[in-house]
Short mmCIF file of C-alpha atoms in Angstrom, two decimals:
data_model
loop_
_atom_site.label_atom_id
_atom_site.label_comp_id
_atom_site.label_asym_id
_atom_site.label_seq_id
_atom_site.Cartn_x
_atom_site.Cartn_y
_atom_site.Cartn_z
CA MET A 535 0.00 0.00 0.00
CA GLU A 536 2.81 2.33 0.92
CA THR A 537 4.56 1.54 -2.36
CA GLN A 538 1.38 2.30 -4.32
CA ASN A 539 0.97 5.66 -2.58
CA LYS A 540 4.60 6.52 -3.30
CA ASN A 541 4.22 5.61 -6.95
CA MET A 542 1.05 7.70 -7.17
CA LEU A 543 2.81 10.72 -5.63
CA ASP A 544 5.71 10.29 -8.02
CA ARG A 545 3.32 10.27 -10.99
CA ILE A 546 1.53 13.36 -9.70
CA ASN A 547 4.82 15.19 -9.17
CA GLU A 548 5.98 14.18 -12.62
CA ARG A 549 2.75 15.39 -14.24
CA ILE A 550 2.99 18.69 -12.34
CA SER A 551 6.61 19.17 -13.31
CA GLN A 552 5.76 18.47 -16.94
CA SER A 553 2.66 20.69 -16.94
CA VAL A 554 2.93 23.72 -19.20
CA THR A 555 0.61 25.68 -16.92
CA PHE A 556 2.70 24.87 -13.85
CA LYS A 557 5.84 25.91 -15.71
CA LEU A 558 4.27 29.25 -16.68
CA ILE A 559 3.20 29.88 -13.07
CA SER A 560 6.69 29.01 -11.85
CA ILE A 561 8.29 31.40 -14.35
CA GLY A 562 5.89 34.15 -13.33
CA ILE A 563 6.81 33.69 -9.66
CA LEU A 564 10.51 33.79 -10.53
CA ILE A 565 10.04 37.03 -12.46
CA LEU A 566 8.28 38.59 -9.44
CA LEU A 567 11.05 37.42 -7.12
CA LEU A 568 13.67 38.98 -9.39
CA LEU A 569 11.97 42.34 -8.85
CA ILE A 570 13.57 42.34 -5.39
CA PRO A 571 17.19 42.61 -6.64
CA LYS A 572 15.96 45.00 -9.33
CA THR A 573 14.64 47.34 -6.61
CA MET A 574 17.95 47.08 -4.79
CA ILE A 575 19.75 48.05 -8.00
CA ASN A 576 17.53 51.15 -8.33
CA ASP A 577 18.44 52.11 -4.76
CA LEU A 578 22.11 51.65 -5.62
CA ILE A 579 21.77 54.00 -8.60
CA PHE A 580 20.14 56.67 -6.42
CA GLU A 581 22.85 56.21 -3.79
CA ARG A 582 25.68 56.66 -6.31
CA GLU A 583 24.01 59.73 -7.81
CA GLU A 584 23.58 61.27 -4.37
CA ARG A 585 27.22 60.58 -3.60
CA MET A 586 28.22 62.32 -6.82
CA GLN A 587 26.08 65.36 -5.92
CA SER A 588 27.55 65.39 -2.41
CA THR A 589 31.05 65.39 -3.88
CA VAL A 590 30.13 68.30 -6.16
CA ARG A 591 28.82 70.28 -3.18
CA GLU A 592 31.96 69.52 -1.20
CA VAL A 593 34.27 70.77 -3.96
CA THR A 594 32.22 73.87 -4.76
CA ASP A 595 31.99 74.82 -1.08
CA LYS A 596 35.77 74.97 -0.95
CA TRP A 597 36.21 76.75 -4.30
CA SER A 598 33.17 78.98 -4.68
CA ARG A 599 29.54 78.25 -5.44
CA SER A 600 27.58 79.23 -8.52
CA GLN A 601 27.63 83.00 -8.90
CA THR A 602 24.85 85.53 -9.39
CA VAL A 603 25.92 89.07 -10.25
CA SER A 604 23.37 91.83 -9.70
CA GLY A 605 24.11 95.46 -10.28
CA PRO A 606 25.60 97.83 -9.71
CA TYR A 607 22.78 99.92 -8.25
CA LEU A 608 22.56 103.02 -6.06
CA THR A 609 21.14 103.00 -2.54
CA ILE A 610 20.45 106.49 -1.21
CA PRO A 611 19.02 107.08 2.29
CA TYR A 612 16.59 109.88 3.08
CA LYS A 613 14.68 111.10 6.10
CA LYS A 614 10.96 110.51 6.41
CA SER A 615 8.90 112.25 9.09
CA TYR A 616 5.69 110.86 10.59
CA SER A 617 3.19 112.42 12.95
CA ILE A 618 2.40 110.08 15.86
CA VAL A 619 0.55 110.31 19.13
CA LYS A 620 2.69 109.42 22.14
CA ASP A 621 1.65 109.88 25.77
CA GLY A 622 -1.40 111.79 24.55
CA LYS A 623 0.71 114.27 22.61
CA ASN A 624 1.29 114.72 18.90
CA GLN A 625 4.93 114.18 18.07
CA ILE A 626 7.03 114.08 14.92
CA GLU A 627 9.12 110.97 14.46
CA THR A 628 11.84 110.83 11.82
CA VAL A 629 13.03 107.54 10.31
CA ILE A 630 15.57 106.70 7.67
CA ASN A 631 14.23 105.14 4.46
CA TYR A 632 16.18 104.00 1.43
CA ALA A 633 15.69 104.70 -2.25
CA THR A 634 17.08 102.40 -4.92
CA PHE A 635 18.10 103.59 -8.38
CA LEU A 636 19.02 101.23 -11.21
CA PRO A 637 21.25 102.12 -14.18
CA ASP A 638 19.84 103.23 -17.51
CA GLU A 639 22.52 101.26 -19.32
CA LEU A 640 24.12 98.04 -18.11
CA ASN A 641 26.64 96.31 -20.36
CA ILE A 642 28.49 93.21 -19.18
CA LYS A 643 31.20 91.40 -21.09
CA SER A 644 32.19 88.05 -19.61
CA THR A 645 34.86 85.54 -20.55
CA ILE A 646 34.63 82.19 -18.78
CA VAL A 647 37.57 79.82 -18.44
CA PRO A 648 36.28 76.44 -17.19
CA GLU A 649 38.43 74.07 -15.18
CA GLU A 650 37.88 70.40 -14.34
CA ARG A 651 38.44 69.26 -10.77
CA TYR A 652 38.31 65.63 -9.65
CA ARG A 653 37.40 64.11 -6.32
CA GLY A 654 37.81 60.36 -6.63
CA ILE A 655 36.04 59.25 -9.81
CA PHE A 656 33.73 62.28 -9.87
CA LYS A 657 34.37 65.33 -12.05
CA VAL A 658 33.35 68.84 -11.00
CA ILE A 659 33.36 71.87 -13.29
CA VAL A 660 34.57 75.16 -11.81
CA TYR A 661 35.49 78.34 -13.65
CA ARG A 662 37.31 81.63 -13.59
CA ALA A 663 35.44 84.51 -15.22
CA GLN A 664 36.66 87.95 -16.20
CA LEU A 665 33.74 90.39 -16.10
CA THR A 666 33.79 93.91 -17.45
CA ILE A 667 30.74 95.80 -16.18
CA GLY A 668 29.94 99.16 -17.73
CA GLY A 669 26.99 101.49 -17.95
CA LYS A 670 25.49 104.79 -16.96
CA PHE A 671 23.15 105.96 -14.20
CA PRO A 672 20.47 108.64 -14.47
CA LEU A 673 20.36 111.63 -12.14
CA PRO A 674 18.57 110.36 -8.99
CA ASP A 675 15.15 112.00 -8.90
CA PHE A 676 13.24 112.20 -5.58
CA THR A 677 10.64 114.76 -6.69
CA LYS A 678 8.17 112.10 -7.85
CA TRP A 679 7.98 110.85 -4.24
CA GLY A 680 7.65 114.29 -2.69
CA VAL A 681 10.96 114.02 -0.82
CA LYS A 682 12.49 117.38 0.05
CA GLU A 683 16.06 118.14 -0.97
CA GLU A 684 17.15 118.76 2.61
CA ASP A 685 15.88 115.31 3.61
CA ILE A 686 18.11 113.46 1.12
CA LEU A 687 21.30 112.14 2.70
CA TRP A 688 23.49 112.45 -0.36
CA SER A 689 26.67 111.93 1.61
CA LYS A 690 25.46 108.49 2.70
CA SER A 691 24.86 107.26 -0.85
CA ILE A 692 26.22 103.80 -1.59
CA LEU A 693 26.94 102.01 -4.86
CA ASN A 694 26.19 98.30 -4.29
CA LEU A 695 27.19 95.36 -6.45
CA GLY A 696 25.56 92.06 -5.56
CA ILE A 697 27.79 88.94 -5.73
CA SER A 698 26.28 85.78 -4.29
CA ASP A 699 29.56 84.20 -3.09
CA LEU A 700 32.31 86.65 -2.13
CA ARG A 701 34.90 83.87 -1.93
CA GLY A 702 34.99 84.04 -5.72
CA ILE A 703 36.52 87.53 -5.84
CA GLU A 704 40.19 87.07 -6.76
CA LYS A 705 41.54 90.63 -6.42
CA GLU A 706 40.54 94.16 -5.52
CA VAL A 707 37.55 95.51 -7.45
CA ILE A 708 37.90 99.08 -8.74
CA LEU A 709 35.27 101.49 -10.04
CA GLN A 710 36.61 103.58 -12.91
CA GLN A 711 34.87 106.69 -14.15
CA GLY A 712 36.81 108.99 -16.36
CA SER A 713 40.19 109.59 -14.74
CA ASN A 714 38.90 108.69 -11.27
CA SER A 715 39.15 105.23 -9.71
CA GLN A 716 37.84 104.04 -6.34
CA PRO A 717 38.08 100.63 -4.66
CA PHE A 718 35.03 98.72 -3.43
CA SER A 719 34.69 97.42 0.13
CA PRO A 720 33.25 94.03 1.14
CA GLY A 721 29.62 93.80 2.20
CA VAL A 722 26.47 95.61 1.12
CA SER A 723 24.79 98.61 2.71
CA GLU A 724 21.53 98.89 4.60
CA GLY A 725 18.62 98.76 2.16
CA ALA A 726 20.57 96.70 -0.41
CA LEU A 727 18.78 94.25 -2.69
CA SER A 728 20.87 91.23 -1.68
CA ASP A 729 22.62 89.93 1.41
CA ALA A 730 26.04 89.47 -0.19
CA GLY A 731 28.16 91.74 -2.33
CA ILE A 732 30.50 94.73 -2.29
CA ASN A 733 29.87 98.44 -1.84
CA LEU A 734 31.41 101.80 -2.56
CA PRO A 735 30.50 104.98 -0.58
CA MET A 736 29.75 107.72 -3.11
CA GLU A 737 29.63 110.74 -0.75
CA SER A 738 29.93 113.98 -2.78
CA VAL A 739 30.64 112.10 -6.02
CA ILE A 740 27.01 111.07 -6.23
CA ARG A 741 25.88 114.41 -7.66
CA HIS A 742 28.15 113.97 -10.69
CA PHE A 743 27.90 110.20 -11.05
CA HIS A 744 25.31 110.44 -13.83
CA GLU A 745 27.48 112.62 -16.06
CA SER A 746 29.70 109.87 -17.50
CA LYS A 747 29.86 106.12 -17.89
CA PHE A 748 31.39 103.84 -15.29
CA LYS A 749 33.48 100.68 -15.66
CA ILE A 750 34.17 97.84 -13.22
CA GLU A 751 36.64 95.02 -13.78
CA LEU A 752 35.54 91.98 -11.79
CA PRO A 753 37.61 88.75 -11.81
CA LEU A 754 35.35 86.08 -10.35
CA LYS A 755 35.61 82.39 -9.47
CA GLY A 756 32.58 80.14 -9.40
CA SER A 757 31.25 76.66 -9.93
CA GLN A 758 29.11 75.32 -12.76
CA GLN A 759 26.72 78.29 -13.13
CA LEU A 760 27.01 82.01 -13.77
CA PHE A 761 23.90 84.22 -13.66
CA PHE A 762 23.11 87.90 -14.13
CA VAL A 763 20.14 89.95 -12.95
CA PRO A 764 18.87 92.45 -15.57
CA LEU A 765 18.88 95.62 -13.47
CA GLY A 766 19.54 98.01 -16.34
CA LYS A 767 16.84 99.82 -18.25
CA ASN A 768 18.66 98.28 -21.17
CA THR A 769 20.76 95.28 -20.15
CA GLU A 770 23.19 93.65 -22.56
CA VAL A 771 25.35 90.70 -21.58
CA THR A 772 27.84 88.99 -23.85
CA MET A 773 29.57 85.77 -22.89
CA THR A 774 32.34 83.73 -24.48
CA SER A 775 33.92 80.52 -23.27
CA GLU A 776 35.88 77.51 -24.46
CA TRP A 777 33.13 75.16 -23.35
CA LYS A 778 31.55 72.94 -25.97
CA ASP A 779 28.22 72.09 -24.37
CA PRO A 780 26.63 75.05 -22.52
CA SER A 781 23.12 75.02 -21.14
CA PHE A 782 21.50 78.45 -21.26
CA THR A 783 18.92 78.84 -18.53
CA GLY A 784 16.91 81.36 -16.55
CA SER A 785 14.17 83.78 -17.55
CA PHE A 786 15.76 84.84 -20.85
CA LEU A 787 17.50 82.91 -23.60
CA PRO A 788 20.32 84.46 -25.66
CA GLU A 789 21.30 84.62 -29.26
CA HIS A 790 24.15 82.16 -29.39
CA ASP A 791 26.76 80.53 -31.58
CA ILE A 792 27.91 77.13 -30.32
CA GLN A 793 30.91 75.67 -32.09
CA LYS A 794 32.88 72.49 -31.60
CA ASP A 795 34.98 73.68 -28.68
CA ARG A 796 33.59 77.10 -27.69
CA PHE A 797 30.47 79.23 -27.59
CA GLU A 798 29.38 82.85 -27.76
CA ALA A 799 26.11 84.18 -26.34
CA LYS A 800 24.40 87.55 -26.14
CA TRP A 801 21.42 88.58 -24.05
CA LYS A 802 19.49 91.81 -24.49
CA VAL A 803 16.80 92.56 -21.89
CA LEU A 804 14.65 95.69 -21.72
CA HIS A 805 12.97 97.02 -18.60
CA PHE A 806 9.67 96.21 -20.31
CA ASN A 807 10.61 92.54 -20.08
CA ARG A 808 10.67 92.43 -16.25
CA ASN A 809 8.14 93.19 -13.56
CA PHE A 810 9.92 95.80 -11.46
CA PRO A 811 10.66 99.54 -11.94
CA GLN A 812 13.92 101.44 -12.31
CA SER A 813 13.64 103.10 -8.91
CA TRP A 814 11.64 102.73 -5.70
CA THR A 815 11.58 103.99 -2.12
CA ASN A 816 10.79 100.87 -0.16
CA GLN A 817 12.32 97.43 0.28
CA ASN A 818 9.60 95.41 -1.40
CA TYR A 819 12.12 94.19 -3.96
CA ARG A 820 14.84 91.74 -3.00
CA ILE A 821 17.28 89.17 -4.37
CA ASP A 822 17.11 86.27 -1.94
CA GLU A 823 19.90 83.79 -2.71
CA ASN A 824 19.80 82.28 0.78
CA TYR A 825 16.23 81.09 0.34
CA TYR A 826 17.17 78.89 -2.59
CA LEU A 827 20.38 77.61 -1.02
CA ASP A 828 18.72 76.73 2.29
CA ALA A 829 15.79 75.08 0.57
CA GLY A 830 18.07 73.04 -1.66
CA VAL A 831 16.40 74.49 -4.76
CA ASP A 832 18.27 75.51 -7.88
CA PRO A 833 17.55 79.27 -8.20
CA ALA A 834 17.68 78.97 -11.99
CA TYR A 835 14.52 76.85 -12.02
CA ASP A 836 12.45 78.21 -9.14
CA TYR A 837 10.50 81.39 -9.75
CA HIS A 838 8.00 81.36 -6.90
CA GLY A 839 9.29 84.45 -5.15
CA LEU A 840 10.60 84.80 -1.64
CA ALA A 841 9.72 82.32 1.07
CA ALA A 842 7.03 83.51 3.49
CA SER A 843 7.42 87.10 2.29
CA ASN A 844 5.41 89.70 0.41
CA LYS A 845 8.54 91.00 -1.29
CA TYR A 846 9.03 90.54 -5.00
CA ASP A 847 12.07 88.45 -5.88
CA ILE A 848 14.06 90.30 -8.51
CA GLY A 849 16.31 87.24 -8.66
CA SER A 850 13.56 85.35 -10.46
CA THR A 851 14.48 87.30 -13.61
CA LYS A 852 18.07 86.08 -13.64
CA PHE A 853 19.58 84.43 -16.68
CA GLY A 854 22.88 82.83 -17.51
CA VAL A 855 24.72 79.65 -18.37
CA ASN A 856 25.16 76.25 -16.80
CA LEU A 857 28.51 74.53 -17.35
CA PHE A 858 27.37 71.56 -15.32
CA VAL A 859 28.46 68.19 -16.70
CA ALA A 860 25.24 66.23 -16.50
CA ALA A 861 25.80 62.79 -15.00
CA ASP A 862 23.35 61.37 -17.52
CA HIS A 863 24.76 57.88 -17.05
CA TYR A 864 22.84 57.71 -13.76
CA GLN A 865 19.57 58.76 -15.40
CA LYS A 866 20.16 56.39 -18.30
CA SER A 867 21.10 53.55 -15.97
CA LEU A 868 17.89 54.14 -14.05
CA ARG A 869 15.85 54.19 -17.25
CA SER A 870 17.52 50.95 -18.32
CA SER A 871 16.67 49.39 -14.97
CA LYS A 872 13.02 50.34 -15.40
CA TYR A 873 12.93 48.08 -18.46
CA GLY A 874 14.44 45.23 -16.43
CA ILE A 875 11.15 43.40 -16.01
CA LEU A 876 10.67 43.46 -19.80
CA ILE A 877 14.15 42.05 -20.44
CA ILE A 878 13.64 39.26 -17.90
CA ALA A 879 10.18 38.38 -19.22
CA LEU A 880 11.32 38.25 -22.86
CA SER A 881 14.41 36.20 -21.97
CA PHE A 882 12.39 33.70 -19.93
CA LEU A 883 9.84 33.58 -22.75
CA MET A 884 12.54 32.51 -25.20
CA PHE A 885 13.77 29.74 -22.90
CA PHE A 886 10.20 28.60 -22.25
CA LEU A 887 9.44 28.41 -25.99
CA ILE A 888 12.61 26.37 -26.47
CA GLU A 889 11.36 23.99 -23.78
CA VAL A 890 7.99 23.61 -25.47
CA THR A 891 9.10 23.44 -29.09
CA GLN A 892 12.30 21.40 -28.63
CA LYS A 893 10.85 19.16 -25.90
CA LEU A 894 13.64 20.03 -23.49
CA ARG A 895 13.58 20.43 -19.75
CA ILE A 896 15.06 23.51 -18.03
CA HIS A 897 15.11 23.46 -14.25
CA ALA A 898 13.82 26.36 -12.16
CA PHE A 899 17.30 26.80 -10.68
CA GLN A 900 18.67 27.33 -14.18
CA TYR A 901 16.04 30.02 -14.78
CA ILE A 902 17.18 31.69 -11.54
CA LEU A 903 20.81 31.72 -12.67
CA ILE A 904 19.81 33.24 -16.01
CA GLY A 905 17.70 35.86 -14.22
CA LEU A 906 20.58 36.77 -11.91
CA ALA A 907 22.87 37.12 -14.94
CA LEU A 908 20.35 39.58 -16.39
CA MET A 909 20.39 41.52 -13.10
CA ILE A 910 24.20 41.63 -13.03
CA PHE A 911 23.97 43.59 -16.29
CA TYR A 912 22.70 46.65 -14.41
CA THR A 913 25.41 46.64 -11.74
CA LEU A 914 28.04 46.27 -14.47
CA LEU A 915 26.42 49.11 -16.39
CA LEU A 916 26.36 51.42 -13.37
CA SER A 917 29.92 50.74 -12.22
CA ILE A 918 31.56 50.87 -15.66
CA SER A 919 29.62 53.97 -16.79
CA GLU A 920 31.14 55.99 -13.92
CA HIS A 921 34.53 55.48 -15.58
CA LEU A 922 33.89 55.07 -19.32
CA GLY A 923 30.55 56.77 -19.92
CA PHE A 924 27.16 55.21 -20.55
CA ASN A 925 27.42 54.08 -24.18
CA MET A 926 30.70 52.23 -23.80
CA ALA A 927 29.57 50.72 -20.50
CA TYR A 928 26.30 49.56 -22.04
CA TRP A 929 27.92 47.52 -24.79
CA ILE A 930 30.61 46.10 -22.53
CA SER A 931 27.91 44.96 -20.09
CA CYS A 932 25.77 43.62 -22.93
CA LEU A 933 28.56 41.54 -24.44
CA SER A 934 29.56 40.21 -21.03
CA VAL A 935 26.05 39.12 -20.02
CA ILE A 936 25.02 37.82 -23.43
CA GLY A 937 28.27 35.85 -23.71
CA LEU A 938 27.75 34.38 -20.22
CA ILE A 939 24.16 33.33 -20.97
CA ALA A 940 25.12 31.96 -24.41
CA PHE A 941 27.89 29.73 -23.03
CA TYR A 942 25.65 28.56 -20.18
CA SER A 943 22.77 27.84 -22.59
CA ALA A 944 25.02 25.82 -24.88
CA ALA A 945 25.80 23.52 -21.94
CA VAL A 946 22.25 23.41 -20.58
CA LEU A 947 20.55 22.84 -23.95
CA SER A 948 23.36 20.74 -25.41
CA ASN A 949 22.76 22.66 -28.61
CA LYS A 950 25.27 25.28 -29.77
CA LYS A 951 23.04 26.41 -32.63
CA MET A 952 20.20 27.14 -30.21
CA ALA A 953 22.62 29.02 -27.92
CA VAL A 954 23.73 31.19 -30.86
CA MET A 955 20.08 31.96 -31.66
CA LEU A 956 19.48 32.92 -28.03
CA ALA A 957 22.53 35.21 -28.09
CA ALA A 958 21.29 36.86 -31.28
CA SER A 959 17.82 37.36 -29.78
CA LEU A 960 19.24 38.88 -26.58
CA SER A 961 21.45 41.15 -28.68
CA ALA A 962 18.37 42.36 -30.54
CA ILE A 963 16.53 42.99 -27.27
CA TYR A 964 19.41 44.95 -25.73
CA GLY A 965 19.92 46.85 -28.97
CA PHE A 966 16.22 47.75 -28.95
CA LEU A 967 16.52 48.95 -25.34
CA PHE A 968 19.61 51.04 -26.18
CA ILE A 969 17.75 52.85 -28.96
CA ILE A 970 14.79 53.59 -26.67
CA ILE A 971 17.10 55.09 -24.05
CA GLN A 972 18.88 57.32 -26.60
CA ILE A 973 15.79 58.79 -28.29
CA GLU A 974 13.97 60.34 -25.36
CA THR A 975 11.51 62.33 -27.47
CA TYR A 976 10.22 59.32 -29.41
CA ALA A 977 10.92 56.67 -26.76
CA LEU A 978 7.23 55.94 -26.10
CA LEU A 979 6.33 55.72 -29.78
CA PHE A 980 9.34 53.58 -30.69
CA GLY A 981 8.89 51.37 -27.64
CA SER A 982 5.19 50.79 -28.29
CA ILE A 983 5.84 49.82 -31.91
CA GLY A 984 8.71 47.56 -30.88
CA LEU A 985 6.64 45.75 -28.26
CA PHE A 986 3.83 45.31 -30.77
CA ILE A 987 6.28 43.68 -33.21
CA ILE A 988 7.66 41.40 -30.47
CA LEU A 989 4.16 40.33 -29.48
CA ALA A 990 3.21 39.73 -33.10
CA LEU A 991 6.29 37.55 -33.68
CA THR A 992 5.59 35.59 -30.49
CA MET A 993 2.01 34.96 -31.59
CA TYR A 994 3.17 33.93 -35.04
CA PHE A 995 5.77 31.39 -33.87
CA THR A 996 3.50 29.93 -31.20
CA ARG A 997 0.33 29.72 -33.28
CA LYS A 998 0.60 25.97 -33.90
CA ILE A 999 1.72 24.89 -30.43
CA SER A 1000 -0.73 22.61 -28.64
CA TRP A 1001 -0.62 24.06 -25.15
CA TYR A 1002 -2.65 21.19 -23.65
CA ARG A 1003 -0.14 18.61 -24.80
CA THR A 1004 2.12 17.39 -22.03
CA PRO A 1005 5.78 17.52 -23.11
CA ASN A 1006 7.80 14.32 -22.94
#
């Protein structure tokens, strides 16, 4: 009796193991289980990208961060009297307010010399820029605000020049106007538009400042990005650099000429193109760099104004260039990983069809080894791309994994011809995936058509298979 029961169980196990339905269910479970290492690979990609960004921040903090240049502009204090009631008596209280005047003309010529710095395997782009800032101011006019002449503190006038990271200034900055030259001092005055920059007390010179053009030579270090705020009634900025792949960003795009190993760009912004005046007597206009830095937001892409404030952010009108070397191998590796389930499913489908059509038996453990080989592709891709770039890493990883699976299949199937066909099919799949990753704009269209063709071919080659037949 015991022998009969054992024989019956053996027959049941054999029928289950030979069942096409059971095999399909087993393969489906294996595919779901392989999603676990796939998720771990995605986490690894995010971790490496974060480490790269951390390295960039570490290098730029020691060199100088991205720079935003705003100005120059005039800050002139004046007295304002108010009638108040204090202790039941009418009293006059005088406070100091500040008026801001922007230049009529603002011309900036900038030459950027990029430099590559390395920390481990990560590359960081820093630069040295030579800026020549020129322009002309109008005669400050307080009459439109009803401010009396005797209330204007002309001797306290300050010329401010906003620079977001003062560590980037490499030598003394001089204001030249005609035959006169005056050095700037660090820091900005009370009532300035920004929290960081340099200033120059104008004193008695202020009354004649509008009569001729000024010039400022500013050598400046920075990292990755250089921005300008269009404070002039007419603002013109020209930029040249021996950098082959610039990214122009901000509120305004330039006319540009990008050549093989250099670029030239020119911005022209009118005061009609921005939402703030040429002069004002309050502090409702600000350039808040600290908000973006503290929030971890790139100021070039966030135009929501100041945090928890009713002040208008003039910095939202900034424009400039990004010399950042995009670590696109991380994004491309992540996109490749997202197609991992498709690669596994198609690979397992090919092995399953070989089982059915060639009447072979492939063990679940062998499916697991093949699936793990497909997962190893992504770790190879990630690690090699950090050194050789994405495209080279992709094909090295492809050839390694396809070769491994082909040699293993030749032994498992005992059929070299079938192993070669599998290798060719996997090559086509990985080639299809590579094309999808490269053509971002048409990736969905190309991918949908490709999957339709794969499904159609699968239906065609399996149309005559009797799925209810138990394989021998």
